[in-house]
Each structure stands twice: as structure tokens, then as C-alpha cells.
PDB file of C-alpha atoms in Angstrom:
ATOM      1  CA  MET A  70       0.045  -0.104   0.226  1.00  0.00           C
ATOM      2  CA  ASN A  71       1.111   3.473  -1.124  1.00  0.00           C
ATOM      3  CA  LYS A  72       1.628   6.340   1.399  1.00  0.00           C
ATOM      4  CA  LYS A  73      -1.345   8.174  -1.272  1.00  0.00           C
ATOM      5  CA  SER A  74      -3.142   5.454  -0.886  1.00  0.00           C
ATOM      6  CA  LEU A  75      -2.231   5.189   3.251  1.00  0.00           C
ATOM      7  CA  GLY A  76      -3.464   8.279   3.987  1.00  0.00           C
ATOM      8  CA  GLN A  77      -6.745   8.924   2.233  1.00  0.00           C
ATOM      9  CA  ASN A  78      -7.590   5.713   4.234  1.00  0.00           C
ATOM     10  CA  LEU A  79      -7.218   7.420   7.157  1.00  0.00           C
ATOM     11  CA  LEU A  80      -9.095  10.294   6.095  1.00  0.00           C
ATOM     12  CA  ARG A  81     -12.059   7.972   5.142  1.00  0.00           C
ATOM     13  CA  ALA A  82     -11.120   6.026   8.959  1.00  0.00           C
ATOM     14  CA  PRO A  83     -13.352   8.946  10.711  1.00  0.00           C
ATOM     15  CA  TYR A  84     -16.257   8.990   8.229  1.00  0.00           C
ATOM     16  CA  VAL A  85     -15.705   5.414   7.992  1.00  0.00           C
ATOM     17  CA  LEU A  86     -16.167   5.052  11.918  1.00  0.00           C
ATOM     18  CA  TRP A  87     -19.690   7.574  12.313  1.00  0.00           C
ATOM     19  CA  ALA A  88     -21.479   6.118  10.076  1.00  0.00           C
ATOM     20  CA  ALA A  89     -20.911   2.911  10.953  1.00  0.00           C
ATOM     21  CA  LEU A  90     -21.801   4.034  14.390  1.00  0.00           C
ATOM     22  CA  PHE A  91     -24.507   6.193  14.133  1.00  0.00           C
ATOM     23  CA  VAL A  92     -26.191   4.703  10.828  1.00  0.00           C
ATOM     24  CA  ILE A  93     -24.946   1.608  10.371  1.00  0.00           C
ATOM     25  CA  VAL A  94     -25.253  -0.430  13.881  1.00  0.00           C
ATOM     26  CA  PRO A  95     -28.866   1.490  14.649  1.00  0.00           C
ATOM     27  CA  LEU A  96     -30.488   0.339  11.228  1.00  0.00           C
ATOM     28  CA  VAL A  97     -29.578  -3.717  12.643  1.00  0.00           C
ATOM     29  CA  ILE A  98     -30.899  -2.760  15.790  1.00  0.00           C
ATOM     30  CA  MET A  99     -33.994  -1.540  14.889  1.00  0.00           C
ATOM     31  CA  GLY A 100     -34.369  -4.352  11.523  1.00  0.00           C
ATOM     32  CA  TYR A 101     -34.069  -6.832  15.426  1.00  0.00           C
ATOM     33  CA  TYR A 102     -36.745  -5.482  17.356  1.00  0.00           C
ATOM     34  CA  ALA A 103     -39.401  -4.959  13.762  1.00  0.00           C
ATOM     35  CA  LEU A 104     -38.387  -8.498  13.059  1.00  0.00           C
ATOM     36  CA  THR A 105     -38.436  -9.676  16.540  1.00  0.00           C
ATOM     37  CA  ASP A 106     -40.688 -10.543  19.563  1.00  0.00           C
ATOM     38  CA  ALA A 107     -40.206  -9.898  23.403  1.00  0.00           C
ATOM     39  CA  ASN A 108     -39.061 -13.025  23.552  1.00  0.00           C
ATOM     40  CA  GLY A 109     -36.424 -12.050  20.784  1.00  0.00           C
ATOM     41  CA  VAL A 110     -37.928 -14.769  18.130  1.00  0.00           C
ATOM     42  CA  PHE A 111     -37.864 -13.771  14.558  1.00  0.00           C
ATOM     43  CA  SER A 112     -41.914 -12.619  14.028  1.00  0.00           C
ATOM     44  CA  LEU A 113     -43.161 -10.560  11.345  1.00  0.00           C
ATOM     45  CA  SER A 114     -46.133  -9.937  14.243  1.00  0.00           C
ATOM     46  CA  ASN A 115     -45.257  -6.703  14.605  1.00  0.00           C
ATOM     47  CA  PHE A 116     -46.386  -5.737  11.158  1.00  0.00           C
ATOM     48  CA  SER A 117     -49.566  -7.415  11.513  1.00  0.00           C
ATOM     49  CA  ASP A 118     -50.828  -4.791  13.510  1.00  0.00           C
ATOM     50  CA  LEU A 119     -50.200  -1.614  11.254  1.00  0.00           C
ATOM     51  CA  GLY A 120     -53.191  -0.600  10.427  1.00  0.00           C
ATOM     52  CA  ARG A 121     -54.456   0.590  13.864  1.00  0.00           C
ATOM     53  CA  TYR A 122     -51.985   2.533  12.992  1.00  0.00           C
ATOM     54  CA  LYS A 123     -52.859   4.110   9.426  1.00  0.00           C
ATOM     55  CA  LYS A 124     -54.718   7.455  10.085  1.00  0.00           C
ATOM     56  CA  ALA A 125     -51.403   8.818  11.411  1.00  0.00           C
ATOM     57  CA  PHE A 126     -49.449   7.637   7.999  1.00  0.00           C
ATOM     58  CA  PHE A 127     -52.429   9.270   6.324  1.00  0.00           C
ATOM     59  CA  LEU A 128     -51.759  11.942   8.068  1.00  0.00           C
ATOM     60  CA  SER A 129     -47.923  12.200   7.717  1.00  0.00           C
ATOM     61  CA  LEU A 130     -48.500  11.864   4.556  1.00  0.00           C
ATOM     62  CA  VAL A 131     -50.954  14.323   3.524  1.00  0.00           C
ATOM     63  CA  TYR A 132     -49.586  17.283   6.124  1.00  0.00           C
ATOM     64  CA  ALA A 133     -45.981  16.733   4.573  1.00  0.00           C
ATOM     65  CA  PHE A 134     -47.936  16.777   1.016  1.00  0.00           C
ATOM     66  CA  ILE A 135     -49.486  19.839   1.878  1.00  0.00           C
ATOM     67  CA  SER A 136     -46.032  21.909   3.422  1.00  0.00           C
ATOM     68  CA  THR A 137     -44.078  20.937   0.671  1.00  0.00           C
ATOM     69  CA  ILE A 138     -46.593  23.173  -1.405  1.00  0.00           C
ATOM     70  CA  ILE A 139     -46.958  25.420   0.527  1.00  0.00           C
ATOM     71  CA  THR A 140     -43.072  25.879   0.787  1.00  0.00           C
ATOM     72  CA  LEU A 141     -42.517  25.909  -2.827  1.00  0.00           C
ATOM     73  CA  LEU A 142     -45.321  27.929  -4.013  1.00  0.00           C
ATOM     74  CA  ILE A 143     -43.176  30.687  -1.777  1.00  0.00           C
ATOM     75  CA  ALA A 144     -39.429  29.446  -1.816  1.00  0.00           C
ATOM     76  CA  TYR A 145     -39.605  30.138  -5.817  1.00  0.00           C
ATOM     77  CA  PRO A 146     -40.512  33.415  -6.447  1.00  0.00           C
ATOM     78  CA  LEU A 147     -38.247  34.695  -3.106  1.00  0.00           C
ATOM     79  CA  ALA A 148     -35.126  32.867  -5.141  1.00  0.00           C
ATOM     80  CA  TYR A 149     -36.028  34.048  -8.870  1.00  0.00           C
ATOM     81  CA  PHE A 150     -36.194  36.862  -6.569  1.00  0.00           C
ATOM     82  CA  MET A 151     -32.518  36.630  -5.308  1.00  0.00           C
ATOM     83  CA  THR A 152     -31.402  36.204  -9.040  1.00  0.00           C
ATOM     84  CA  LYS A 153     -32.850  39.388 -10.053  1.00  0.00           C
ATOM     85  CA  CYS A 154     -30.913  41.540  -6.866  1.00  0.00           C
ATOM     86  CA  LYS A 155     -27.254  43.377  -6.654  1.00  0.00           C
ATOM     87  CA  PRO A 156     -24.321  40.327  -5.441  1.00  0.00           C
ATOM     88  CA  GLY A 157     -25.497  42.560  -1.687  1.00  0.00           C
ATOM     89  CA  ALA A 158     -29.001  43.237  -2.005  1.00  0.00           C
ATOM     90  CA  GLN A 159     -29.029  38.557  -2.698  1.00  0.00           C
ATOM     91  CA  ARG A 160     -26.088  38.485   0.114  1.00  0.00           C
ATOM     92  CA  MET A 161     -28.216  40.000   2.355  1.00  0.00           C
ATOM     93  CA  ILE A 162     -31.618  38.221   1.924  1.00  0.00           C
ATOM     94  CA  MET A 163     -29.587  35.149   2.141  1.00  0.00           C
ATOM     95  CA  ILE A 164     -28.023  36.053   5.507  1.00  0.00           C
ATOM     96  CA  LEU A 165     -31.696  36.483   6.505  1.00  0.00           C
ATOM     97  CA  THR A 166     -32.821  33.196   5.391  1.00  0.00           C
ATOM     98  CA  MET A 167     -30.258  31.111   6.596  1.00  0.00           C
ATOM     99  CA  LEU A 168     -30.804  32.970  10.557  1.00  0.00           C
ATOM    100  CA  PRO A 169     -33.689  31.510  11.443  1.00  0.00           C
ATOM    101  CA  MET A 170     -31.666  27.966  11.229  1.00  0.00           C
ATOM    102  CA  TRP A 171     -28.674  29.025  13.423  1.00  0.00           C
ATOM    103  CA  THR A 172     -31.146  29.522  16.028  1.00  0.00           C
ATOM    104  CA  ASN A 173     -32.685  26.469  18.016  1.00  0.00           C
ATOM    105  CA  PHE A 174     -35.269  24.325  16.672  1.00  0.00           C
ATOM    106  CA  LEU A 175     -37.012  24.060  19.674  1.00  0.00           C
ATOM    107  CA  ILE A 176     -36.496  27.797  20.692  1.00  0.00           C
ATOM    108  CA  ARG A 177     -37.832  28.602  17.063  1.00  0.00           C
ATOM    109  CA  THR A 178     -41.138  25.910  17.369  1.00  0.00           C
ATOM    110  CA  TYR A 179     -41.748  27.270  20.857  1.00  0.00           C
ATOM    111  CA  SER A 180     -41.789  31.398  19.932  1.00  0.00           C
ATOM    112  CA  TRP A 181     -44.999  29.943  17.319  1.00  0.00           C
ATOM    113  CA  ILE A 182     -47.332  29.628  20.660  1.00  0.00           C
ATOM    114  CA  THR A 183     -46.189  32.338  22.260  1.00  0.00           C
ATOM    115  CA  ILE A 184     -47.213  34.092  18.336  1.00  0.00           C
ATOM    116  CA  LEU A 185     -50.109  31.726  17.976  1.00  0.00           C
ATOM    117  CA  SER A 186     -51.624  30.868  21.515  1.00  0.00           C
ATOM    118  CA  ASN A 187     -54.493  32.868  23.524  1.00  0.00           C
ATOM    119  CA  THR A 188     -52.174  35.283  25.216  1.00  0.00           C
ATOM    120  CA  GLY A 189     -49.869  35.339  22.898  1.00  0.00           C
ATOM    121  CA  ILE A 190     -49.043  38.545  20.399  1.00  0.00           C
ATOM    122  CA  ILE A 191     -51.458  38.385  17.612  1.00  0.00           C
ATOM    123  CA  ASN A 192     -54.540  37.640  19.826  1.00  0.00           C
ATOM    124  CA  THR A 193     -52.949  40.608  22.744  1.00  0.00           C
ATOM    125  CA  LEU A 194     -53.438  42.434  19.664  1.00  0.00           C
ATOM    126  CA  LEU A 195     -56.998  41.241  18.343  1.00  0.00           C
ATOM    127  CA  GLY A 196     -58.194  41.872  21.479  1.00  0.00           C
ATOM    128  CA  LYS A 197     -57.775  45.318  21.555  1.00  0.00           C
ATOM    129  CA  ILE A 198     -59.517  45.914  18.813  1.00  0.00           C
ATOM    130  CA  GLY A 199     -62.347  44.056  20.517  1.00  0.00           C
ATOM    131  CA  ILE A 200     -61.963  40.468  18.370  1.00  0.00           C
ATOM    132  CA  GLY A 201     -61.077  37.115  19.801  1.00  0.00           C
ATOM    133  CA  PRO A 202     -59.454  35.315  21.266  1.00  0.00           C
ATOM    134  CA  LEU A 203     -58.735  33.015  18.299  1.00  0.00           C
ATOM    135  CA  PRO A 204     -58.590  29.009  18.095  1.00  0.00           C
ATOM    136  CA  LEU A 205     -54.532  29.739  16.265  1.00  0.00           C
ATOM    137  CA  ILE A 206     -52.935  27.160  17.720  1.00  0.00           C
ATOM    138  CA  ASN A 207     -53.547  23.345  18.871  1.00  0.00           C
ATOM    139  CA  ARG A 208     -55.055  23.048  14.940  1.00  0.00           C
ATOM    140  CA  PRO A 209     -53.946  21.359  11.718  1.00  0.00           C
ATOM    141  CA  GLY A 210     -53.079  24.098   9.735  1.00  0.00           C
ATOM    142  CA  THR A 211     -50.389  25.466  12.412  1.00  0.00           C
ATOM    143  CA  VAL A 212     -49.076  22.456  12.319  1.00  0.00           C
ATOM    144  CA  ILE A 213     -48.698  22.775   8.761  1.00  0.00           C
ATOM    145  CA  LEU A 214     -47.389  26.429   9.145  1.00  0.00           C
ATOM    146  CA  GLY A 215     -44.844  24.934  11.849  1.00  0.00           C
ATOM    147  CA  MET A 216     -43.704  23.480   8.992  1.00  0.00           C
ATOM    148  CA  VAL A 217     -43.388  25.611   6.685  1.00  0.00           C
ATOM    149  CA  TYR A 218     -41.609  27.820   8.561  1.00  0.00           C
ATOM    150  CA  ASP A 219     -38.993  25.342   9.746  1.00  0.00           C
ATOM    151  CA  PHE A 220     -38.321  24.001   6.282  1.00  0.00           C
ATOM    152  CA  LEU A 221     -38.406  27.270   3.993  1.00  0.00           C
ATOM    153  CA  PRO A 222     -34.586  27.726   3.666  1.00  0.00           C
ATOM    154  CA  TYR A 223     -34.145  23.647   2.814  1.00  0.00           C
ATOM    155  CA  MET A 224     -36.430  24.737  -0.019  1.00  0.00           C
ATOM    156  CA  ILE A 225     -34.564  28.319  -0.744  1.00  0.00           C
ATOM    157  CA  LEU A 226     -31.716  27.438  -0.719  1.00  0.00           C
ATOM    158  CA  PRO A 227     -30.782  24.741  -3.701  1.00  0.00           C
ATOM    159  CA  ILE A 228     -33.723  25.845  -5.136  1.00  0.00           C
ATOM    160  CA  TYR A 229     -31.352  30.037  -5.929  1.00  0.00           C
ATOM    161  CA  ASN A 230     -28.468  27.515  -6.360  1.00  0.00           C
ATOM    162  CA  VAL A 231     -29.303  26.222  -9.028  1.00  0.00           C
ATOM    163  CA  MET A 232     -31.471  29.299 -10.243  1.00  0.00           C
ATOM    164  CA  SER A 233     -28.399  31.167 -10.307  1.00  0.00           C
ATOM    165  CA  LYS A 234     -25.678  29.603 -12.769  1.00  0.00           C
ATOM    166  CA  ILE A 235     -28.636  29.980 -15.211  1.00  0.00           C
ATOM    167  CA  ASP A 236     -27.957  31.926 -18.236  1.00  0.00           C
ATOM    168  CA  PHE A 237     -30.471  34.566 -18.163  1.00  0.00           C
ATOM    169  CA  SER A 238     -29.599  35.217 -22.205  1.00  0.00           C
ATOM    170  CA  LEU A 239     -31.691  32.264 -22.583  1.00  0.00           C
ATOM    171  CA  THR A 240     -34.641  34.018 -21.386  1.00  0.00           C
ATOM    172  CA  GLU A 241     -33.463  36.881 -23.862  1.00  0.00           C
ATOM    173  CA  ALA A 242     -33.523  35.091 -26.459  1.00  0.00           C
ATOM    174  CA  ALA A 243     -37.402  33.279 -25.686  1.00  0.00           C
ATOM    175  CA  GLU A 244     -38.181  36.602 -25.623  1.00  0.00           C
ATOM    176  CA  ASP A 245     -36.949  37.890 -28.880  1.00  0.00           C
ATOM    177  CA  LEU A 246     -38.707  35.168 -30.373  1.00  0.00           C
ATOM    178  CA  GLY A 247     -42.619  36.634 -29.241  1.00  0.00           C
ATOM    179  CA  ALA A 248     -43.041  34.614 -25.882  1.00  0.00           C
ATOM    180  CA  ASN A 249     -44.121  36.832 -23.049  1.00  0.00           C
ATOM    181  CA  LYS A 250     -43.615  36.332 -19.699  1.00  0.00           C
ATOM    182  CA  LEU A 251     -45.807  33.215 -18.340  1.00  0.00           C
ATOM    183  CA  ARG A 252     -43.979  31.092 -21.139  1.00  0.00           C
ATOM    184  CA  VAL A 253     -40.520  32.267 -20.267  1.00  0.00           C
ATOM    185  CA  ILE A 254     -40.754  30.966 -16.176  1.00  0.00           C
ATOM    186  CA  SER A 255     -42.816  28.260 -18.016  1.00  0.00           C
ATOM    187  CA  LYS A 256     -40.855  26.480 -20.975  1.00  0.00           C
ATOM    188  CA  VAL A 257     -37.410  28.276 -20.350  1.00  0.00           C
ATOM    189  CA  ILE A 258     -36.625  29.083 -16.816  1.00  0.00           C
ATOM    190  CA  PHE A 259     -38.237  25.992 -14.245  1.00  0.00           C
ATOM    191  CA  PRO A 260     -36.820  23.386 -16.468  1.00  0.00           C
ATOM    192  CA  LEU A 261     -33.402  24.786 -15.860  1.00  0.00           C
ATOM    193  CA  SER A 262     -34.288  25.074 -12.777  1.00  0.00           C
ATOM    194  CA  LEU A 263     -36.151  21.598 -12.380  1.00  0.00           C
ATOM    195  CA  PRO A 264     -33.479  20.224 -10.019  1.00  0.00           C
ATOM    196  CA  GLY A 265     -33.394  22.471  -7.670  1.00  0.00           C
ATOM    197  CA  VAL A 266     -36.729  22.456  -7.033  1.00  0.00           C
ATOM    198  CA  ILE A 267     -36.678  17.801  -6.835  1.00  0.00           C
ATOM    199  CA  SER A 268     -33.929  18.915  -4.497  1.00  0.00           C
ATOM    200  CA  GLY A 269     -36.204  21.368  -2.258  1.00  0.00           C
ATOM    201  CA  ILE A 270     -38.754  18.817  -2.024  1.00  0.00           C
ATOM    202  CA  THR A 271     -37.052  16.334  -1.236  1.00  0.00           C
ATOM    203  CA  MET A 272     -35.377  17.898   1.833  1.00  0.00           C
ATOM    204  CA  VAL A 273     -38.929  19.338   2.743  1.00  0.00           C
ATOM    205  CA  PHE A 274     -40.824  16.547   2.198  1.00  0.00           C
ATOM    206  CA  VAL A 275     -38.274  13.557   3.925  1.00  0.00           C
ATOM    207  CA  PRO A 276     -38.201  16.218   7.466  1.00  0.00           C
ATOM    208  CA  SER A 277     -42.103  16.711   6.814  1.00  0.00           C
ATOM    209  CA  VAL A 278     -43.474  13.052   6.205  1.00  0.00           C
ATOM    210  CA  SER A 279     -41.187  12.008   9.747  1.00  0.00           C
ATOM    211  CA  THR A 280     -41.298  15.359  12.089  1.00  0.00           C
ATOM    212  CA  PHE A 281     -43.122  14.754  15.947  1.00  0.00           C
ATOM    213  CA  TYR A 282     -41.910  18.383  18.364  1.00  0.00           C
ATOM    214  CA  ILE A 283     -43.913  20.388  15.596  1.00  0.00           C
ATOM    215  CA  SER A 284     -47.020  18.857  16.034  1.00  0.00           C
ATOM    216  CA  GLN A 285     -46.533  17.924  19.495  1.00  0.00           C
ATOM    217  CA  LYS A 286     -46.655  21.597  20.613  1.00  0.00           C
ATOM    218  CA  LEU A 287     -48.444  23.096  17.893  1.00  0.00           C
ATOM    219  CA  GLY A 288     -51.297  20.414  16.994  1.00  0.00           C
ATOM    220  CA  GLY A 289     -52.129  19.047  20.984  1.00  0.00           C
ATOM    221  CA  ASN A 290     -53.494  15.865  21.034  1.00  0.00           C
ATOM    222  CA  LYS A 291     -55.424  16.644  17.529  1.00  0.00           C
ATOM    223  CA  THR A 292     -52.762  15.795  15.952  1.00  0.00           C
ATOM    224  CA  MET A 293     -50.645  12.204  16.340  1.00  0.00           C
ATOM    225  CA  LEU A 294     -47.631  11.773  13.424  1.00  0.00           C
ATOM    226  CA  ILE A 295     -46.376   8.962  12.693  1.00  0.00           C
ATOM    227  CA  GLY A 296     -43.731  10.772  13.934  1.00  0.00           C
ATOM    228  CA  ASP A 297     -44.961  11.016  17.544  1.00  0.00           C
ATOM    229  CA  MET A 298     -46.373   7.516  17.564  1.00  0.00           C
ATOM    230  CA  ILE A 299     -43.440   6.038  17.097  1.00  0.00           C
ATOM    231  CA  GLU A 300     -42.655   7.948  19.959  1.00  0.00           C
ATOM    232  CA  TYR A 301     -45.253   6.917  21.758  1.00  0.00           C
ATOM    233  CA  LEU A 302     -44.556   4.032  21.613  1.00  0.00           C
ATOM    234  CA  PHE A 303     -40.933   4.183  22.736  1.00  0.00           C
ATOM    235  CA  ASN A 304     -41.902   5.685  25.647  1.00  0.00           C
ATOM    236  CA  LEU A 305     -44.081   2.976  26.829  1.00  0.00           C
ATOM    237  CA  GLY A 306     -40.512   1.036  27.722  1.00  0.00           C
ATOM    238  CA  PRO A 307     -39.459  -1.873  25.912  1.00  0.00           C
ATOM    239  CA  ASP A 308     -42.472  -3.898  25.513  1.00  0.00           C
ATOM    240  CA  TYR A 309     -43.458  -1.832  23.210  1.00  0.00           C
ATOM    241  CA  TYR A 310     -39.626  -1.676  21.150  1.00  0.00           C
ATOM    242  CA  ASN A 311     -40.822  -3.961  18.645  1.00  0.00           C
ATOM    243  CA  VAL A 312     -44.006  -1.939  17.113  1.00  0.00           C
ATOM    244  CA  ALA A 313     -42.276   1.469  17.586  1.00  0.00           C
ATOM    245  CA  SER A 314     -39.450  -0.045  15.028  1.00  0.00           C
ATOM    246  CA  ALA A 315     -41.077  -2.383  13.036  1.00  0.00           C
ATOM    247  CA  ILE A 316     -43.286   1.286  12.376  1.00  0.00           C
ATOM    248  CA  SER A 317     -39.617   3.143  11.867  1.00  0.00           C
ATOM    249  CA  MET A 318     -38.636   0.072   9.394  1.00  0.00           C
ATOM    250  CA  VAL A 319     -42.561   1.292   7.558  1.00  0.00           C
ATOM    251  CA  LEU A 320     -41.787   4.686   7.251  1.00  0.00           C
ATOM    252  CA  MET A 321     -37.857   4.749   6.088  1.00  0.00           C
ATOM    253  CA  ALA A 322     -39.239   2.573   3.269  1.00  0.00           C
ATOM    254  CA  ILE A 323     -41.405   5.035   2.372  1.00  0.00           C
ATOM    255  CA  ILE A 324     -38.732   7.317   2.397  1.00  0.00           C
ATOM    256  CA  LEU A 325     -36.190   5.692   0.850  1.00  0.00           C
ATOM    257  CA  VAL A 326     -39.126   5.411  -1.968  1.00  0.00           C
ATOM    258  CA  SER A 327     -39.896   8.777  -1.918  1.00  0.00           C
ATOM    259  CA  LEU A 328     -36.023   9.564  -2.182  1.00  0.00           C
ATOM    260  CA  PHE A 329     -36.319   7.273  -5.480  1.00  0.00           C
ATOM    261  CA  ILE A 330     -39.243   9.180  -7.062  1.00  0.00           C
ATOM    262  CA  MET A 331     -37.463  12.551  -6.589  1.00  0.00           C
ATOM    263  CA  ASN A 332     -34.609  11.151  -7.838  1.00  0.00           C
ATOM    264  CA  ARG A 333     -35.984   9.714 -10.945  1.00  0.00           C
ATOM    265  CA  PHE A 334     -37.661  13.092 -11.258  1.00  0.00           C
ATOM    266  CA  SER A 335     -34.437  14.472 -11.029  1.00  0.00           C
ATOM    267  CA  ASP A 336     -33.023  12.527 -13.295  1.00  0.00           C
ATOM    268  CA  ASP A 337     -36.241  13.611 -16.226  1.00  0.00           C
ATOM    269  CA  ALA A 338     -34.953  16.822 -15.509  1.00  0.00           C
ATOM    270  CA  ASP A 339     -31.431  17.373 -18.151  1.00  0.00           C
ATOM    271  CA  GLY A 340     -33.578  17.056 -20.385  1.00  0.00           C
ATOM    272  CA  GLY A 341     -32.742  21.201 -21.033  1.00  0.00           C
ATOM    273  CA  VAL A 342     -35.081  23.582 -22.915  1.00  0.00           C
ATOM    274  CA  VAL A 343     -38.274  23.694 -24.138  1.00  0.00           C
ATOM    275  CA  ILE A 344     -39.819  26.408 -26.074  1.00  0.00           C
TER     276      ILE A 344
END
């Protein structure tokens, strides 16, 4: 083995160790619990009981889909606007976009409780004009609001990264050929920015479908997502580790299927501009 190969292996060693300890080993443990019963005997009975959690699975997928769509509708115009700004303005908007991510995730979620609770900022202001208090907290829409707020930067950044590299002389050429603004966006800019869109959708959908803290704090007991169900079962003690692990495996399979579909769309997005 030459010195170059030895050096490369040494540089790779910390990553391999990290992956083994915090990725592979937990997956093996989860798989063991999911495929055995309380006595450690191989069994698929844990999966046969998953039908009772179908509502949580359904709500998780629906909430993740809605929050991803809303996030995309907000992020895409903002990313496009950023590319049209001067470099200094782009850096400022980028800092403002990244700023919430520098704050602890728990604090960001708790801040919405302060804003939306019956004694929060909004209801206090509404009370001064004789309105309210309105039931803004512990509602499904509040959970989606929390998801959109927490994961919005993950949609903005990949779209902006791709869109900033677009050769906008193509849009000028399309306009010279008679395309209006809407057609330029739909036939030139959007196809070229599609890899960033697919990446953003993946980065938002995956954490949204598996989240649990947002739904607990902003949805109350009215909203039980699959992440909440997994945490709840694990907190009940070792007798429920097997079922919780089985649910985790199914959720992981859903995420992997979603990633596979997104990657297929991303591969198809390399076709270029359609006029």
C-alpha cells in the first residue's frame, strides 16, 4: 500500500467510524427489534398490527405533501427574485434566510406558541380591537405552518443555487422569439431550475413526513403523526420497542421510495429547455 492510499484511508476512517456507530448500528438494532417478538424470536407479527396506525401514516403523508407544496410556492418566487437582485442584496437576503437556522429548532417552534396562543401576540392585538381570542394554536393548520416555517430555507437554498447559474441570455432569446413572461418562466426558467426544485422538495418532504416535535407543540393532542406515534411507543418502555421499530422501518421504506421517485424525476429534468 503506497503512502497516498494510506493517507486516503486515514482520512476516510473517521467518516466510516461515524457511519458505523450512528447509522449502520442503529439500523441493525431497529431491524432486530422489528423482526422479533418480545422474546427475541423471529416474527412478523409486529407488522400485522400496523393497520391501527394507518391514520397516523395518512396524516403524516398529507401534512408533508401540503407543507412541501406551500413551501415550494413561497420559495420559488423568492429564489427567482434573489437572482434579479444585486450581489449585495442577494447576500443580505441569504443571511435573512439562513438566520432562523442558526436558532435552536426547539426555540423556533416554541416561538410560534408565544405568537399564536390565546395570550399570544396576535390574540393580544386582536383583543385590543375587540376581536378574539381566536383559536390559532393546536390546530392542523398550525402544524403545517410550523413545518413551512422550519423547513422553508431547505427549499429556498437549492432552488436559488441552481437558478443563480442559469444563463439568462436564454430568457432574452425567448423574449426575442415572441415568448411572453409567463411562457419564459414555464418553458425556460422552470425546466432549467427543476433539479433545484426536486432537491428542495426532497429536503422538505423527508423531514416533514417524519417530524414529531412540531406536531406535539403546535397541534396538541389533536394531531398525532407517525413520528409522534413512534416516540410515544418508545416512551412506553421495552415492551413496545418491537412495534415502534416496525413502524420506523415502514416509515423508512416510505422515505426511500420517495427519494427514489424524486431521483427519477431529477434524472428526467436534464432534458433542457422546451420552447
